[in-house]
Short mmCIF file of C-alpha atoms in Angstrom, two decimals:
data_model
loop_
_atom_site.label_atom_id
_atom_site.label_comp_id
_atom_site.label_asym_id
_atom_site.label_seq_id
_atom_site.Cartn_x
_atom_site.Cartn_y
_atom_site.Cartn_z
CA MET A 29 -1.73 6.68 -25.24
CA ILE A 30 -4.09 6.84 -22.27
CA GLU A 31 -1.39 8.59 -20.19
CA THR A 32 -1.97 11.62 -22.43
CA LEU A 33 -5.03 12.25 -20.29
CA ASN A 34 -2.74 12.93 -17.31
CA ARG A 35 -1.51 15.95 -19.25
CA ASP A 36 -4.66 17.12 -20.97
CA CYS A 37 -7.74 16.05 -19.02
CA PHE A 38 -8.95 18.08 -16.04
CA CYS A 39 -12.64 17.27 -16.48
CA VAL A 40 -12.97 14.14 -14.37
CA SER A 41 -13.12 15.42 -10.84
CA LEU A 42 -14.19 14.62 -7.33
CA ASP A 43 -17.90 15.15 -6.66
CA ALA A 44 -17.87 16.49 -3.10
CA ASP A 45 -21.56 15.78 -2.49
CA ALA A 46 -21.22 12.22 -3.80
CA LEU A 47 -18.19 11.74 -1.57
CA ARG A 48 -20.10 12.87 1.50
CA ARG A 49 -22.98 10.55 0.66
CA ALA A 50 -20.58 7.64 0.10
CA VAL A 51 -18.79 8.23 3.41
CA GLU A 52 -22.03 8.52 5.36
CA ALA A 53 -24.02 5.82 3.55
CA ASP A 54 -24.15 3.91 6.83
CA PRO A 55 -26.43 5.73 9.33
CA ALA A 56 -23.79 5.07 12.00
CA ALA A 57 -21.33 7.19 10.00
CA HIS A 58 -23.09 10.50 10.63
CA GLY A 59 -20.41 13.16 11.14
CA LEU A 60 -17.60 11.04 9.70
CA HIS A 61 -17.23 13.19 6.59
CA ARG A 62 -16.69 16.23 8.76
CA LEU A 63 -14.07 14.30 10.74
CA ILE A 64 -12.24 13.49 7.50
CA GLU A 65 -12.31 17.15 6.45
CA GLU A 66 -10.93 18.22 9.82
CA ARG A 67 -8.39 15.44 10.35
CA CYS A 68 -7.06 14.95 6.82
CA PRO A 69 -8.35 17.68 4.49
CA HIS A 70 -5.90 16.74 1.73
CA VAL A 71 -6.44 12.98 1.77
CA PHE A 72 -8.50 13.04 -1.46
CA ALA A 73 -7.14 14.49 -4.70
CA ALA A 74 -9.50 16.30 -7.03
CA LEU A 75 -8.39 14.46 -10.19
CA PRO A 76 -7.78 10.82 -11.12
CA VAL A 77 -4.60 9.32 -12.53
CA PHE A 78 -4.87 7.53 -15.89
CA VAL A 79 -2.81 4.36 -16.37
CA SER A 80 -2.63 2.30 -19.55
CA ARG A 81 -3.77 -1.31 -19.58
CA ARG A 82 -0.21 -2.18 -20.67
CA HIS A 83 1.18 -0.75 -17.45
CA VAL A 84 -1.58 -2.30 -15.34
CA ASP A 85 -0.77 -5.72 -16.76
CA ALA A 86 2.96 -5.13 -16.33
CA MET A 87 2.48 -4.31 -12.63
CA ALA A 88 0.43 -7.47 -12.15
CA GLY A 89 3.20 -9.45 -13.85
CA ILE A 90 5.86 -7.97 -11.55
CA ILE A 91 3.71 -8.81 -8.53
CA ARG A 92 3.33 -12.41 -9.72
CA ALA A 93 7.10 -12.64 -10.21
CA VAL A 94 7.74 -11.34 -6.67
CA GLN A 95 5.19 -13.75 -5.23
CA SER A 96 6.71 -16.72 -7.04
CA VAL A 97 10.19 -15.97 -5.65
CA ALA A 98 8.85 -15.18 -2.16
CA ALA A 99 7.33 -18.68 -2.08
CA LEU A 100 10.75 -20.33 -2.51
CA PRO A 101 12.20 -21.90 0.66
CA ALA A 102 15.65 -20.52 -0.21
CA TYR A 103 14.32 -16.96 -0.48
CA ARG A 104 12.44 -17.27 2.80
CA GLU A 105 15.51 -18.60 4.53
CA ALA A 106 17.51 -15.62 3.26
CA ALA A 107 14.83 -13.09 4.25
CA LEU A 108 14.46 -14.58 7.72
CA GLU A 109 18.20 -14.27 8.37
CA TRP A 110 17.79 -10.55 9.08
CA ALA A 111 14.25 -10.79 10.47
CA PRO A 112 13.32 -10.71 14.17
CA GLY A 113 12.76 -14.04 15.88
CA ILE A 114 8.98 -13.71 15.90
CA ALA A 115 8.99 -13.82 12.08
CA HIS A 116 9.94 -17.50 12.20
CA PHE A 117 6.50 -18.25 13.59
CA ASP A 118 4.15 -19.09 10.71
CA PRO A 119 0.44 -18.47 11.39
CA GLY A 120 -0.48 -20.01 8.06
CA THR A 121 -2.03 -16.91 6.50
CA PRO A 122 -0.71 -14.57 3.78
CA GLY A 123 -1.77 -11.37 5.57
CA ALA A 124 -4.34 -8.77 4.54
CA PHE A 125 -3.78 -5.68 2.42
CA MET A 126 -0.36 -6.05 0.87
CA GLY A 127 0.58 -2.84 -0.91
CA TYR A 128 2.87 -2.84 -3.96
CA ASP A 129 3.96 0.74 -4.74
CA PHE A 130 5.15 1.64 -8.24
CA HIS A 131 6.57 4.62 -10.07
CA LEU A 132 5.44 4.72 -13.68
CA GLY A 133 7.69 6.14 -16.37
CA ALA A 134 8.42 5.90 -20.06
CA VAL A 135 10.15 2.53 -19.63
CA GLY A 136 7.24 1.07 -17.67
CA PRO A 137 6.37 0.53 -14.01
CA ARG A 138 9.12 0.07 -11.42
CA LEU A 139 8.36 -1.38 -8.00
CA ILE A 140 9.89 0.79 -5.30
CA GLU A 141 8.57 -0.91 -2.16
CA ILE A 142 6.14 -3.39 -0.64
CA ASN A 143 4.04 -2.69 2.45
CA THR A 144 2.12 -5.14 4.61
CA ASN A 145 -0.33 -2.81 6.30
CA ALA A 146 -1.10 -0.63 3.31
CA GLY A 147 -3.68 1.95 4.39
CA GLY A 148 -6.26 3.69 2.27
CA ALA A 149 -8.03 0.79 0.54
CA LEU A 150 -11.47 1.61 1.91
CA LEU A 151 -10.99 5.35 1.49
CA ASN A 152 -10.03 4.73 -2.14
CA THR A 153 -13.11 2.57 -2.65
CA ILE A 154 -15.32 5.41 -1.46
CA LEU A 155 -13.34 7.88 -3.56
CA ALA A 156 -13.86 5.80 -6.70
CA ARG A 157 -17.62 5.95 -6.17
CA ALA A 158 -17.55 9.74 -5.97
CA GLN A 159 -16.06 10.61 -9.35
CA ARG A 160 -17.82 12.89 -11.83
CA ALA A 161 -16.90 12.05 -15.44
CA CYS A 162 -17.13 14.40 -18.38
CA CYS A 163 -18.20 11.87 -21.00
CA GLU A 164 -19.31 8.29 -21.57
CA ASP A 165 -15.83 7.27 -22.69
CA ILE A 166 -14.36 8.25 -19.33
CA GLU A 167 -17.23 6.51 -17.52
CA SER A 168 -16.26 3.27 -19.27
CA LEU A 169 -12.88 3.17 -17.51
CA VAL A 170 -12.32 0.97 -14.46
CA THR A 171 -10.38 1.26 -11.18
CA GLY A 172 -9.03 -2.27 -11.15
CA PRO A 173 -9.89 -5.93 -11.62
CA VAL A 174 -12.69 -5.89 -9.02
CA PRO A 175 -15.75 -3.74 -9.84
CA THR A 176 -16.08 -0.83 -7.44
CA ALA A 177 -19.49 -2.08 -6.27
CA ASP A 178 -17.92 -5.39 -5.20
CA LEU A 179 -14.83 -4.09 -3.39
CA GLU A 180 -16.26 -3.92 0.12
CA ARG A 181 -17.47 -7.51 -0.07
CA THR A 182 -14.07 -8.50 -1.48
CA PHE A 183 -12.31 -6.86 1.46
CA PHE A 184 -14.59 -8.56 3.98
CA GLU A 185 -14.07 -11.93 2.29
CA MET A 186 -10.31 -11.38 2.55
CA PHE A 187 -10.58 -11.13 6.34
CA ALA A 188 -12.89 -14.15 6.39
CA MET A 189 -10.27 -16.05 4.39
CA GLU A 190 -7.55 -15.01 6.87
CA TRP A 191 -9.75 -16.39 9.64
CA GLN A 192 -10.30 -19.68 7.84
CA ARG A 193 -6.68 -20.09 6.72
CA ALA A 194 -5.72 -19.71 10.37
CA GLY A 195 -7.62 -22.96 10.98
CA ARG A 196 -10.99 -21.59 12.05
CA SER A 197 -14.43 -22.21 10.61
CA GLY A 198 -17.26 -19.84 9.84
CA LEU A 199 -16.64 -16.17 10.66
CA PRO A 200 -14.94 -14.45 13.59
CA GLY A 201 -17.33 -13.29 16.26
CA ARG A 202 -15.54 -10.02 17.06
CA ILE A 203 -12.85 -8.02 15.25
CA ALA A 204 -10.58 -5.32 16.68
CA ILE A 205 -8.97 -2.69 14.46
CA VAL A 206 -5.79 -1.89 16.40
CA ASP A 207 -3.26 0.93 16.35
CA ASP A 208 -1.41 2.98 18.93
CA ALA A 209 -3.53 5.94 20.05
CA PRO A 210 -5.89 5.30 17.12
CA GLU A 211 -7.89 8.51 17.53
CA GLN A 212 -4.69 10.47 16.90
CA GLN A 213 -3.75 8.60 13.74
CA PHE A 214 -4.04 10.37 10.40
CA LEU A 215 -6.22 7.61 8.92
CA TYR A 216 -8.41 7.16 12.00
CA PRO A 217 -11.53 7.83 9.89
CA GLU A 218 -10.70 4.73 7.85
CA PHE A 219 -10.54 2.67 11.04
CA LEU A 220 -14.12 3.73 11.76
CA LEU A 221 -15.16 2.88 8.21
CA PHE A 222 -13.72 -0.61 8.58
CA ALA A 223 -15.58 -1.14 11.85
CA GLN A 224 -18.81 -0.20 10.04
CA LEU A 225 -17.92 -2.50 7.14
CA PHE A 226 -17.43 -5.49 9.42
CA ARG A 227 -20.72 -4.77 11.21
CA ARG A 228 -22.61 -4.60 7.91
CA PHE A 229 -21.48 -8.16 7.23
CA GLY A 230 -22.63 -9.31 10.64
CA VAL A 231 -19.39 -9.22 12.64
CA GLU A 232 -19.04 -7.03 15.72
CA ALA A 233 -16.06 -4.68 15.48
CA ALA A 234 -14.38 -1.89 17.41
CA VAL A 235 -11.29 0.32 17.16
CA HIS A 236 -8.76 -0.17 19.97
CA ASP A 237 -5.45 0.94 21.33
CA PRO A 238 -3.46 -2.24 22.11
CA ALA A 239 -3.30 -1.14 25.75
CA GLU A 240 -7.04 -1.79 25.91
CA LEU A 241 -6.48 -5.49 25.21
CA SER A 242 -5.44 -8.27 27.57
CA PHE A 243 -4.44 -11.88 27.10
CA ALA A 244 -5.16 -14.45 29.79
CA ASP A 245 -6.30 -18.06 29.93
CA GLY A 246 -5.72 -18.41 26.20
CA VAL A 247 -8.12 -15.61 25.26
CA LEU A 248 -7.49 -12.12 23.84
CA ARG A 249 -10.03 -9.72 25.34
CA ASP A 250 -11.20 -6.16 25.43
CA ALA A 251 -13.57 -4.71 28.04
CA ARG A 252 -16.56 -6.36 26.35
CA GLY A 253 -15.19 -9.83 25.85
CA GLN A 254 -13.24 -12.08 23.49
CA ILE A 255 -11.49 -10.75 20.38
CA ASP A 256 -11.20 -13.34 17.61
CA LEU A 257 -9.43 -11.43 14.83
CA VAL A 258 -7.24 -8.33 14.87
CA TYR A 259 -6.88 -6.05 11.86
CA ASN A 260 -3.39 -4.86 12.71
CA ARG A 261 -2.54 -1.27 11.72
CA LEU A 262 0.50 -1.01 14.01
CA THR A 263 3.88 0.05 12.64
CA ASP A 264 5.60 -2.06 15.28
CA PHE A 265 5.91 -4.82 12.71
CA SER A 266 7.48 -7.36 15.09
CA LEU A 267 5.12 -6.61 18.01
CA GLU A 268 8.13 -6.09 20.26
CA ALA A 269 6.99 -3.00 22.20
CA PRO A 270 5.94 -3.75 25.79
CA ALA A 271 2.55 -2.14 25.12
CA HIS A 272 1.91 -4.80 22.45
CA ALA A 273 2.62 -7.81 24.69
CA ALA A 274 -1.00 -8.99 24.77
CA LEU A 275 -1.16 -9.01 20.98
CA ARG A 276 2.20 -10.73 20.68
CA ASP A 277 1.29 -13.44 23.18
CA ALA A 278 -2.11 -14.05 21.61
CA TYR A 279 -0.50 -14.27 18.18
CA LEU A 280 2.14 -16.79 19.23
CA ALA A 281 -0.47 -18.85 21.10
CA ARG A 282 -2.74 -18.84 18.01
CA ALA A 283 -5.44 -17.50 20.32
CA ALA A 284 -6.45 -14.83 17.79
CA ALA A 285 -5.93 -14.37 14.07
CA ILE A 286 -3.78 -11.26 13.61
CA THR A 287 -3.45 -9.78 10.15
CA PRO A 288 -1.16 -8.55 8.75
CA HIS A 289 1.44 -10.20 10.96
CA PRO A 290 5.20 -10.15 11.66
CA ARG A 291 6.03 -12.99 9.27
CA ALA A 292 4.27 -11.29 6.35
CA HIS A 293 6.30 -8.15 6.98
CA ALA A 294 9.57 -10.05 7.22
CA ILE A 295 8.98 -12.04 4.04
CA HIS A 296 7.65 -9.19 1.91
CA ALA A 297 8.07 -5.70 3.33
CA ASP A 298 11.56 -5.53 4.82
CA LYS A 299 13.29 -3.38 2.21
CA ARG A 300 16.43 -5.48 2.37
CA ASN A 301 14.43 -8.16 0.55
CA LEU A 302 14.45 -5.98 -2.57
CA SER A 303 18.19 -6.59 -2.73
CA LEU A 304 17.41 -10.30 -3.12
CA LEU A 305 14.82 -9.62 -5.81
CA THR A 306 17.29 -7.58 -7.89
CA ASP A 307 20.31 -9.87 -7.54
CA SER A 308 20.37 -11.81 -10.81
CA GLY A 309 23.11 -14.17 -9.67
CA GLN A 310 21.30 -15.10 -6.48
CA LEU A 311 17.97 -15.54 -8.27
CA ARG A 312 19.47 -17.87 -10.84
CA ALA A 313 21.30 -19.82 -8.11
CA TRP A 314 17.89 -20.44 -6.56
CA GLY A 315 16.65 -21.85 -9.86
CA VAL A 316 14.35 -18.94 -10.73
CA ARG A 317 13.29 -19.06 -14.37
CA ASP A 318 15.05 -16.68 -16.74
CA SER A 319 11.76 -15.00 -17.71
CA THR A 320 10.99 -14.30 -14.05
CA VAL A 321 14.50 -12.97 -13.44
CA GLU A 322 14.12 -10.64 -16.41
CA THR A 323 10.76 -9.42 -15.14
CA LEU A 324 12.23 -8.61 -11.74
CA LEU A 325 15.35 -6.90 -13.06
CA ARG A 326 13.23 -4.80 -15.40
CA GLY A 327 10.40 -4.12 -12.96
CA VAL A 328 11.97 -3.70 -9.50
CA ALA A 329 14.14 -0.73 -8.61
CA ARG A 330 17.66 -2.05 -8.02
CA THR A 331 18.38 -2.11 -4.29
CA GLU A 332 21.40 -2.95 -2.14
CA ILE A 333 22.07 -3.01 1.58
CA VAL A 334 24.16 -0.09 2.84
CA SER A 335 27.38 -1.16 4.56
CA GLU A 336 30.53 0.55 5.80
CA ALA A 337 32.53 -1.47 3.28
CA ASP A 338 30.66 0.21 0.41
CA ALA A 339 30.43 3.66 2.00
CA ASN A 340 32.80 5.46 -0.38
CA ARG A 341 31.23 3.98 -3.50
CA LEU A 342 27.68 4.74 -2.35
CA TRP A 343 28.58 8.28 -1.32
CA ALA A 344 30.12 8.93 -4.74
CA ALA A 345 26.97 7.58 -6.44
CA ARG A 346 24.51 9.17 -4.00
CA ARG A 347 22.90 11.55 -6.50
CA ARG A 348 21.47 8.54 -8.34
CA LEU A 349 20.23 6.84 -5.17
CA PHE A 350 17.44 6.98 -2.61
CA PHE A 351 18.20 5.82 0.94
CA LYS A 352 15.52 4.13 3.08
CA PRO A 353 15.54 2.48 6.52
CA SER A 354 15.19 -1.28 6.09
CA THR A 355 12.04 -1.57 8.19
CA GLY A 356 10.80 1.99 7.75
CA TYR A 357 7.34 3.14 6.79
CA GLY A 358 5.56 6.25 5.59
CA SER A 359 8.76 7.67 4.06
CA LYS A 360 10.11 8.46 7.54
CA ALA A 361 13.89 8.95 7.68
CA ALA A 362 14.13 8.37 3.92
CA TYR A 363 16.49 10.59 1.92
CA ARG A 364 17.25 11.47 -1.67
CA GLY A 365 20.96 11.07 -2.16
CA ASP A 366 21.40 14.50 -3.73
CA LYS A 367 20.00 16.07 -0.53
CA LEU A 368 22.32 14.24 1.88
CA THR A 369 24.63 16.01 4.29
CA ARG A 370 27.68 14.37 5.82
CA ARG A 371 25.90 14.32 9.19
CA VAL A 372 22.90 12.42 7.82
CA TRP A 373 25.19 10.11 5.86
CA ALA A 374 26.95 9.16 9.10
CA GLU A 375 23.55 8.34 10.65
CA ILE A 376 22.66 6.18 7.64
CA LEU A 377 25.90 4.22 8.00
CA ARG A 378 25.17 3.61 11.68
CA GLY A 379 21.62 2.47 10.96
CA GLN A 380 20.09 -0.28 8.87
CA TYR A 381 19.51 1.24 5.44
CA VAL A 382 19.15 0.24 1.82
CA ALA A 383 20.27 2.23 -1.20
CA GLN A 384 17.80 2.13 -4.07
CA GLU A 385 18.28 3.46 -7.56
CA LEU A 386 16.42 6.73 -7.93
CA VAL A 387 13.29 6.12 -10.03
CA ALA A 388 11.39 9.23 -11.06
CA PRO A 389 7.71 9.25 -10.07
CA GLY A 390 4.91 9.80 -12.54
CA GLU A 391 3.51 13.22 -13.29
CA ARG A 392 -0.09 14.45 -13.15
CA ARG A 393 -0.96 17.93 -14.40
CA VAL A 394 -3.50 19.43 -12.04
CA GLY A 395 -3.98 22.60 -14.07
CA PRO A 396 -2.80 24.21 -17.30
CA GLU A 397 0.36 25.55 -15.61
CA SER A 398 0.94 23.18 -12.70
CA SER A 399 1.92 19.54 -12.17
CA MET A 400 2.35 17.18 -9.25
CA LYS A 401 4.08 13.84 -8.76
CA SER A 402 2.25 10.53 -8.60
CA ASP A 403 2.77 6.91 -7.71
CA VAL A 404 0.48 3.90 -8.03
CA ARG A 405 -0.39 1.39 -5.31
CA ASN A 406 -1.70 -2.09 -6.02
CA TYR A 407 -3.70 -3.50 -3.11
CA VAL A 408 -3.03 -7.23 -3.19
CA TYR A 409 -4.20 -10.31 -1.35
CA ALA A 410 -2.60 -13.72 -1.84
CA GLY A 411 -1.00 -12.47 -5.06
CA GLN A 412 -4.23 -11.13 -6.57
CA VAL A 413 -4.68 -7.42 -7.24
CA GLN A 414 -7.92 -6.09 -5.74
CA LEU A 415 -7.69 -2.35 -6.31
CA LEU A 416 -5.46 0.23 -7.98
CA ALA A 417 -5.04 3.67 -6.45
CA ALA A 418 -2.66 6.58 -6.89
CA ARG A 419 -1.17 9.18 -4.61
CA ILE A 420 -0.62 12.71 -5.94
CA TYR A 421 1.91 14.83 -4.07
CA GLN A 422 4.65 17.43 -4.09
CA GLY A 423 8.05 17.31 -2.45
CA GLN A 424 10.33 14.36 -1.78
CA THR A 425 7.71 11.84 -0.64
CA THR A 426 3.96 11.37 -0.30
CA ASN A 427 2.69 13.30 2.70
CA PHE A 428 -1.03 14.10 2.21
CA ARG A 429 -0.33 17.69 3.16
CA THR A 430 -0.57 19.41 -0.24
CA ALA A 431 -3.74 21.08 -1.51
CA GLY A 432 -4.87 19.24 -4.64
CA GLY A 433 -2.95 16.12 -3.66
CA GLY A 434 -3.86 12.94 -1.82
CA PHE A 435 -5.32 9.59 -2.82
CA ALA A 436 -6.57 9.54 -6.39
CA PRO A 437 -8.48 6.86 -8.27
CA VAL A 438 -6.60 5.07 -11.03
CA LEU A 439 -8.60 4.87 -14.23
CA THR A 440 -7.67 2.36 -16.91
CA THR A 441 -9.26 0.55 -19.79
CA PRO A 442 -11.07 -2.74 -19.09
CA ALA A 443 -9.20 -6.01 -19.49
CA PRO A 444 -9.05 -7.57 -22.97
CA GLY A 445 -12.31 -9.17 -24.04
CA VAL A 446 -14.46 -6.41 -22.56
CA GLU A 447 -16.07 -4.39 -25.32
CA ARG A 448 -15.28 -0.67 -25.29
CA ARG A 449 -15.04 2.36 -27.56
CA PRO A 450 -11.81 4.31 -28.17
CA LEU A 451 -11.19 7.02 -25.61
CA VAL A 452 -11.26 10.67 -26.55
CA ALA A 453 -9.22 13.20 -24.64
CA CYS A 454 -11.29 15.85 -22.93
CA GLY A 455 -10.72 19.34 -21.55
CA SER A 456 -8.60 21.84 -23.40
CA ARG A 457 -7.46 19.34 -26.05
CA GLN A 458 -10.79 17.82 -27.14
CA GLY A 459 -10.79 15.75 -30.27
CA ILE A 460 -7.39 14.09 -29.73
CA ALA A 461 -7.89 10.33 -30.01
CA VAL A 462 -6.22 8.40 -27.21
CA ALA A 463 -5.30 4.75 -27.78
CA ASP A 464 -4.30 2.38 -24.99
#
């Protein structure tokens, strides 16, 4: 199987010079590679992660199943019951850069969470262009359904589609990439890359703190003038912080297209929604087809909402569970059950948490005697997978702090119908045939 390469192949590696050239391909990006090295030196892993076509197709099937249920009025009504009021406002757009995160194991991929402002897509695009392969067979592998050379245009067209689905015509005149204190954010270099991407396609763009924006007379503005579209990287998913009032007011007034937006988060990324997607009785009561129910039960990590009424049962079963805040992000305040103390357990019971079955991550050997964990992210727009990427890490959760870890390209065989030769494992185990 192609996953054998995760154990035996160390020959496909990051070409540092190619990476620098890819980052600074735009003349305006001079010095950006150095900023990445200083700000996030472990954001790029040295090795790729190999994923079989079978698992790639299975992930796409799980995503389609989730999307089909999320489109049901009954599901949306249930999800909005625990959502903030702003989520009831529908801007008419699906929201950019949905991230479906999977752990891959022997039984197949298991969805562990969905994110609405999934970072790293553009960094992973650049990373995929900077790989050095050891043989033609490896070079024939792909990173996802969209060719690497077409990804930047695909991303831009996604934002153009958000603009048009919001009821506008043509293209936005100006785009703001927005986050709190953006220059202090770990992925600030990617914000700059997106600004350059938008400019290359003829749209003015800038990176802003939301405090730099104002909303008056029906117009969202920065110091230079009107902002038409906001690429929202905030983790205040409901835009409730006072500092985000201008964005919130512009969003509710439809004065600017904001993506991703509070409704997208409420419908897809609130982790309590996973309890709906893994409740067979509820799914069948909504009329979901048996095949879709089976796909979800097999492909989504079983999740339930933590409550005081179930405290004793969940505590007794904690070693098989992972606890996450319902609207959390970046693995903050998330805990493996076998690491819990009574003090933390009391905090979980007072908060809004879900308990999810513990699903082991994948494994990527990074040397003859060392291994790291891995997960796989599908970047998705309107139900369609654009890009596959992995994260290699050590410890409880992904943290981009470990040497050798970080974002890694996913390499898989082309879709059926594309001619290819059988793969051959490389490195220390050359000559071992690897079938998909």
